[in-house]
Coordinates of C-alpha atoms in Angstrom, one line a residue:
X1 CA 13.1 20.7 3.3
X2 CA 11.6 20.8 7.0
X3 CA 9.7 18.1 8.0
X4 CA 5.9 19.6 8.3
X5 CA 3.8 19.8 11.5
X6 CA 0.8 17.4 11.5
X7 CA -1.7 20.5 10.1
X8 CA 0.8 21.4 7.6
X9 CA 1.0 18.1 6.2
X10 CA -2.7 17.6 6.3
X11 CA -2.9 20.8 4.4
X12 CA -0.5 19.5 1.7
X13 CA -2.5 15.7 1.2
X14 CA -5.9 18.1 0.6
X15 CA -3.7 20.6 -1.8
X16 CA -2.1 17.9 -3.7
X17 CA -5.3 15.5 -4.0
X18 CA -3.1 12.8 -2.3
X19 CA -6.4 12.7 0.1
X20 CA -9.4 14.9 0.6
X21 CA -11.2 15.5 -2.6
X22 CA -9.3 12.9 -4.7
X23 CA -9.3 12.0 -8.5
X24 CA -10.9 8.5 -7.9
X25 CA -14.8 9.0 -8.6
X26 CA -17.3 7.6 -6.5
X27 CA -18.8 5.1 -8.8
X28 CA -15.4 3.2 -9.4
X29 CA -15.1 3.1 -5.7
X30 CA -18.5 1.5 -5.5
X31 CA -18.1 -0.8 -8.5
X32 CA -14.9 -2.3 -6.7
X33 CA -16.4 -2.9 -3.3
X34 CA -19.2 -4.8 -5.3
X35 CA -16.5 -7.1 -7.0
X36 CA -14.8 -7.6 -4.0
X37 CA -18.1 -9.0 -2.3
X38 CA -18.8 -10.8 -4.9
X39 CA -15.7 -12.8 -4.8
X40 CA -13.8 -11.2 -7.7
X41 CA -10.1 -12.3 -6.5
X42 CA -8.4 -9.5 -8.4
X43 CA -9.8 -7.2 -6.3
X44 CA -8.9 -9.4 -2.8
X45 CA -5.5 -8.1 -3.6
X46 CA -3.6 -11.5 -2.4
X47 CA -5.9 -11.7 0.7
X48 CA -8.2 -14.7 1.5
X49 CA -11.6 -12.8 2.3
X50 CA -13.6 -16.3 1.7
X51 CA -17.4 -15.5 2.4
X52 CA -17.0 -13.0 5.0
X53 CA -17.7 -9.7 3.2
X54 CA -20.4 -10.6 0.8
X55 CA -22.3 -7.9 1.6
X56 CA -21.2 -4.5 -0.2
X57 CA -22.8 -2.1 2.3
X58 CA -20.0 -3.8 4.9
X59 CA -17.1 -2.9 2.7
X60 CA -18.5 0.4 2.2
X61 CA -18.7 0.6 5.9
X62 CA -15.2 -0.3 6.5
X63 CA -13.9 2.4 3.8
X64 CA -15.9 5.0 5.4
X65 CA -14.1 4.1 9.0
X66 CA -10.8 3.5 7.8
X67 CA -10.3 5.8 4.4
X68 CA -13.2 8.4 4.6
X69 CA -15.2 7.8 1.9
X70 CA -18.6 9.0 2.1
X71 CA -20.7 6.9 4.0
X72 CA -24.4 7.3 2.4
X73 CA -25.0 4.7 0.2
X74 CA -27.4 6.4 -1.9
X75 CA -24.2 8.6 -3.2
X76 CA -23.6 6.5 -6.5
X77 CA -21.4 9.2 -8.9
X78 CA -19.5 12.3 -8.4
X79 CA -16.7 13.0 -6.0
X80 CA -15.4 10.7 -3.2
X81 CA -12.9 11.4 -0.4
X82 CA -9.9 10.6 1.5
X83 CA -9.8 11.6 5.1
X84 CA -6.6 13.2 5.7
X85 CA -6.4 13.0 9.4
X86 CA -7.2 9.0 8.9
X87 CA -4.3 9.1 6.6
X88 CA -1.8 10.6 9.3
X89 CA -3.1 8.6 11.9
X90 CA -2.3 5.7 9.7
X91 CA 1.4 7.2 9.2
X92 CA 1.6 7.1 12.6
X93 CA 0.8 3.8 12.9
X94 CA 3.5 2.5 10.2
X95 CA 6.1 4.9 11.8
X96 CA 5.7 2.6 15.5
X97 CA 6.2 -0.5 13.1
X98 CA 9.2 0.8 11.6
X99 CA 10.8 1.9 14.9
X100 CA 10.4 -1.7 16.0
X101 CA 11.9 -2.6 12.9
X102 CA 15.0 -0.8 13.5
X103 CA 15.5 -1.8 16.7
X104 CA 15.7 -5.1 16.2
X105 CA 17.7 -4.8 13.0
X106 CA 15.2 -6.3 11.0
X107 CA 14.8 -8.2 7.8
X108 CA 12.4 -5.8 5.8
X109 CA 11.4 -6.1 2.1
X110 CA 9.8 -3.3 -0.1
X111 CA 7.8 -3.5 -3.2
X112 CA 5.2 -1.7 -5.2
X113 CA 3.0 -2.2 -7.9
X114 CA 2.8 1.6 -8.4
X115 CA 6.3 2.0 -9.7
X116 CA 5.5 5.3 -11.2
X117 CA 4.4 7.0 -7.9
X118 CA 5.9 4.9 -5.2
X119 CA 9.3 3.5 -5.8
X120 CA 11.3 6.7 -4.5
X121 CA 8.7 6.8 -1.3
X122 CA 9.9 2.9 -0.5
X123 CA 13.4 3.4 -1.7
X124 CA 13.8 6.5 1.2
X125 CA 12.3 4.3 3.6
X126 CA 14.5 0.9 2.7
X127 CA 17.5 3.4 2.8
X128 CA 17.0 4.8 6.4
X129 CA 16.3 1.5 7.8
X130 CA 19.6 0.2 6.1
X131 CA 21.5 3.3 7.8
X132 CA 19.7 1.9 11.0
X133 CA 21.6 -1.9 10.6
X134 CA 18.2 -3.6 9.1
X135 CA 18.8 -5.9 6.3
X136 CA 17.2 -4.8 3.3
X137 CA 15.8 -7.9 1.3
X138 CA 17.7 -8.4 -1.5
X139 CA 15.4 -10.6 -3.9
X140 CA 16.7 -13.4 -5.9
X141 CA 17.6 -13.0 -9.3
X142 CA 15.4 -14.6 -12.6
X143 CA 12.2 -14.3 -10.7
X144 CA 8.9 -14.6 -13.0
X145 CA 4.8 -13.9 -12.6
X146 CA 2.2 -13.2 -14.6
X147 CA 4.4 -13.7 -17.5
X148 CA 7.0 -11.2 -16.6
X149 CA 10.0 -10.7 -14.5
X150 CA 10.3 -9.6 -10.9
X151 CA 13.1 -7.6 -10.5
X152 CA 14.5 -4.6 -8.1
X153 CA 15.7 -1.3 -8.6
X154 CA 16.9 0.9 -5.7
X155 CA 15.8 -1.5 -2.9
X156 CA 12.2 -1.8 -4.2
X157 CA 10.7 -5.1 -5.9
X158 CA 8.8 -4.3 -9.2
X159 CA 7.2 -6.3 -11.9
X160 CA 8.9 -5.9 -15.5
X161 CA 7.2 -6.9 -18.6
X162 CA 8.8 -5.6 -22.1
X163 CA 11.5 -3.4 -20.6
X164 CA 8.8 -1.9 -18.9
X165 CA 7.8 -1.5 -15.2
X166 CA 4.2 -2.3 -15.1
X167 CA 1.2 -1.1 -12.7
X168 CA 0.1 -4.4 -10.8
X169 CA -2.5 -5.7 -8.2
X170 CA -1.2 -9.1 -8.7
X171 CA 0.0 -11.2 -5.5
X172 CA 2.2 -13.6 -7.9
X173 CA 5.1 -11.3 -7.6
X174 CA 5.1 -11.3 -3.7
X175 CA 4.6 -15.2 -4.1
X176 CA 7.8 -15.6 -6.4
X177 CA 9.8 -13.2 -4.0
X178 CA 8.7 -15.6 -0.7
X179 CA 8.5 -18.8 -2.8
X180 CA 12.3 -18.0 -4.3
X181 CA 14.1 -16.9 -0.7
X182 CA 12.7 -20.3 0.4
X183 CA 14.1 -22.1 -2.4
X184 CA 17.5 -20.8 -1.4
X185 CA 17.5 -21.3 2.1
X186 CA 17.0 -17.6 2.8
X187 CA 15.1 -16.1 5.7
X188 CA 11.7 -14.6 4.9
X189 CA 11.3 -11.0 6.0
X190 CA 10.3 -10.0 9.3
X191 CA 8.4 -7.0 7.8
X192 CA 7.1 -6.1 4.0
X193 CA 6.4 -2.4 3.3
X194 CA 4.4 -2.3 0.0
X195 CA 1.1 -1.8 -1.6
X196 CA -1.6 -3.9 -3.9
X197 CA -1.2 -7.7 -4.1
X198 CA 2.4 -7.4 -2.9
X199 CA 1.6 -6.2 0.6
X200 CA -1.8 -8.1 0.9
X201 CA -0.2 -11.7 -0.2
X202 CA 2.6 -11.2 2.5
X203 CA 0.3 -10.2 5.5
X204 CA -1.9 -13.4 3.9
X205 CA 1.4 -15.7 4.5
X206 CA 1.8 -14.2 8.2
X207 CA 4.3 -11.7 7.5
X208 CA 4.0 -8.1 9.4
X209 CA 2.7 -6.0 6.3
X210 CA 2.4 -2.3 5.9
X211 CA 0.5 -1.1 2.8
X212 CA -0.2 2.0 1.1
X213 CA -3.7 1.9 -0.5
X214 CA -6.5 4.0 -2.5
X215 CA -10.2 4.4 -2.0
X216 CA -11.0 2.0 -4.8
X217 CA -8.8 -1.0 -3.2
X218 CA -10.7 -1.8 0.2
X219 CA -9.1 -5.3 0.7
X220 CA -6.0 -4.2 2.4
X221 CA -8.5 -1.6 4.7
X222 CA -10.4 -4.9 5.2
X223 CA -7.0 -6.7 6.0
X224 CA -5.8 -4.5 8.8
X225 CA -9.7 -4.7 10.2
X226 CA -9.2 -8.5 10.4
X227 CA -5.4 -8.2 11.9
X228 CA -4.3 -9.8 8.6
X229 CA -2.3 -6.2 7.8
X230 CA -0.5 -4.1 10.3
X231 CA -1.3 -1.0 8.7
X232 CA -3.0 0.3 5.6
X233 CA -2.1 4.0 4.8
X234 CA -5.1 5.7 2.9
X235 CA -4.0 7.9 0.1
X236 CA -4.6 8.4 -3.8
X237 CA -1.6 6.1 -5.1
X238 CA -0.5 8.1 -8.1
X239 CA -1.1 11.6 -8.2
X240 CA 0.3 14.2 -11.1
X241 CA 3.7 14.3 -9.8
X242 CA 5.7 11.7 -7.4
X243 CA 7.2 14.2 -5.6
X244 CA 4.2 15.2 -4.2
X245 CA 4.8 12.1 -1.7
X246 CA 7.9 13.5 -0.2
X247 CA 6.8 16.0 2.6
X248 CA 4.5 12.1 3.6
X249 CA 7.9 10.2 3.3
X250 CA 9.9 12.9 5.3
X251 CA 7.1 12.9 8.1
X252 CA 7.1 9.3 8.1
X253 CA 10.8 9.3 8.8
X254 CA 10.5 11.9 11.1
X255 CA 8.0 10.2 13.1
X256 CA 9.6 6.6 13.0
X257 CA 13.1 8.2 14.3
X258 CA 15.0 7.3 11.2
X259 CA 16.0 11.1 10.2

């Protein structure tokens, strides 16, 4: 398929509801912002936010600026949005970091808490970086976390329990990988490309981290605002067909000089 221009990609994101009028409802977004502000660590996605974001309205302001949700605090229910222009802006920032990784033949780790949606997108970027001479991290065997296993498919680390790949926000699988590498005397990654707690915990542990995040997952956007995350890319992280992410991934690879 040809690489979409920026305007065509924006149209695709809106049409497939990766951005624009997304499926996540406003009340769900506000509930998550409130829980983050109230100190519920499940919503911190591996970051350490202290008491810096105890005001729900501060969280909303960041999400309006960096994700494109409605900035009106009186809007409590119904539709919410992701600004597709912000999505493409973040893809361009991520592309710059991937170019740096390729130029330096860096060591890169890929992981996802959304294996049903994003594993192919991560895997394609991993393959493109390997073709440029990057060292794609092979995780240690036998890792466990959260009463399950941390495993790897197509170069992407995922969480498995009961012979099923799980959707997870937990940072513990990333802790298991980084601790496992250290125990084996292996170098930690120069860059992590991930989402959810995988991305947040990598950034918290001082590794350059690029993460995808939905409009109801404010922590990674706060992480970028504070400089803990390198880039946070706003999008609906589980639309109806994972193939909808292919034009987005193509654009990222092209902008990175990896095609």
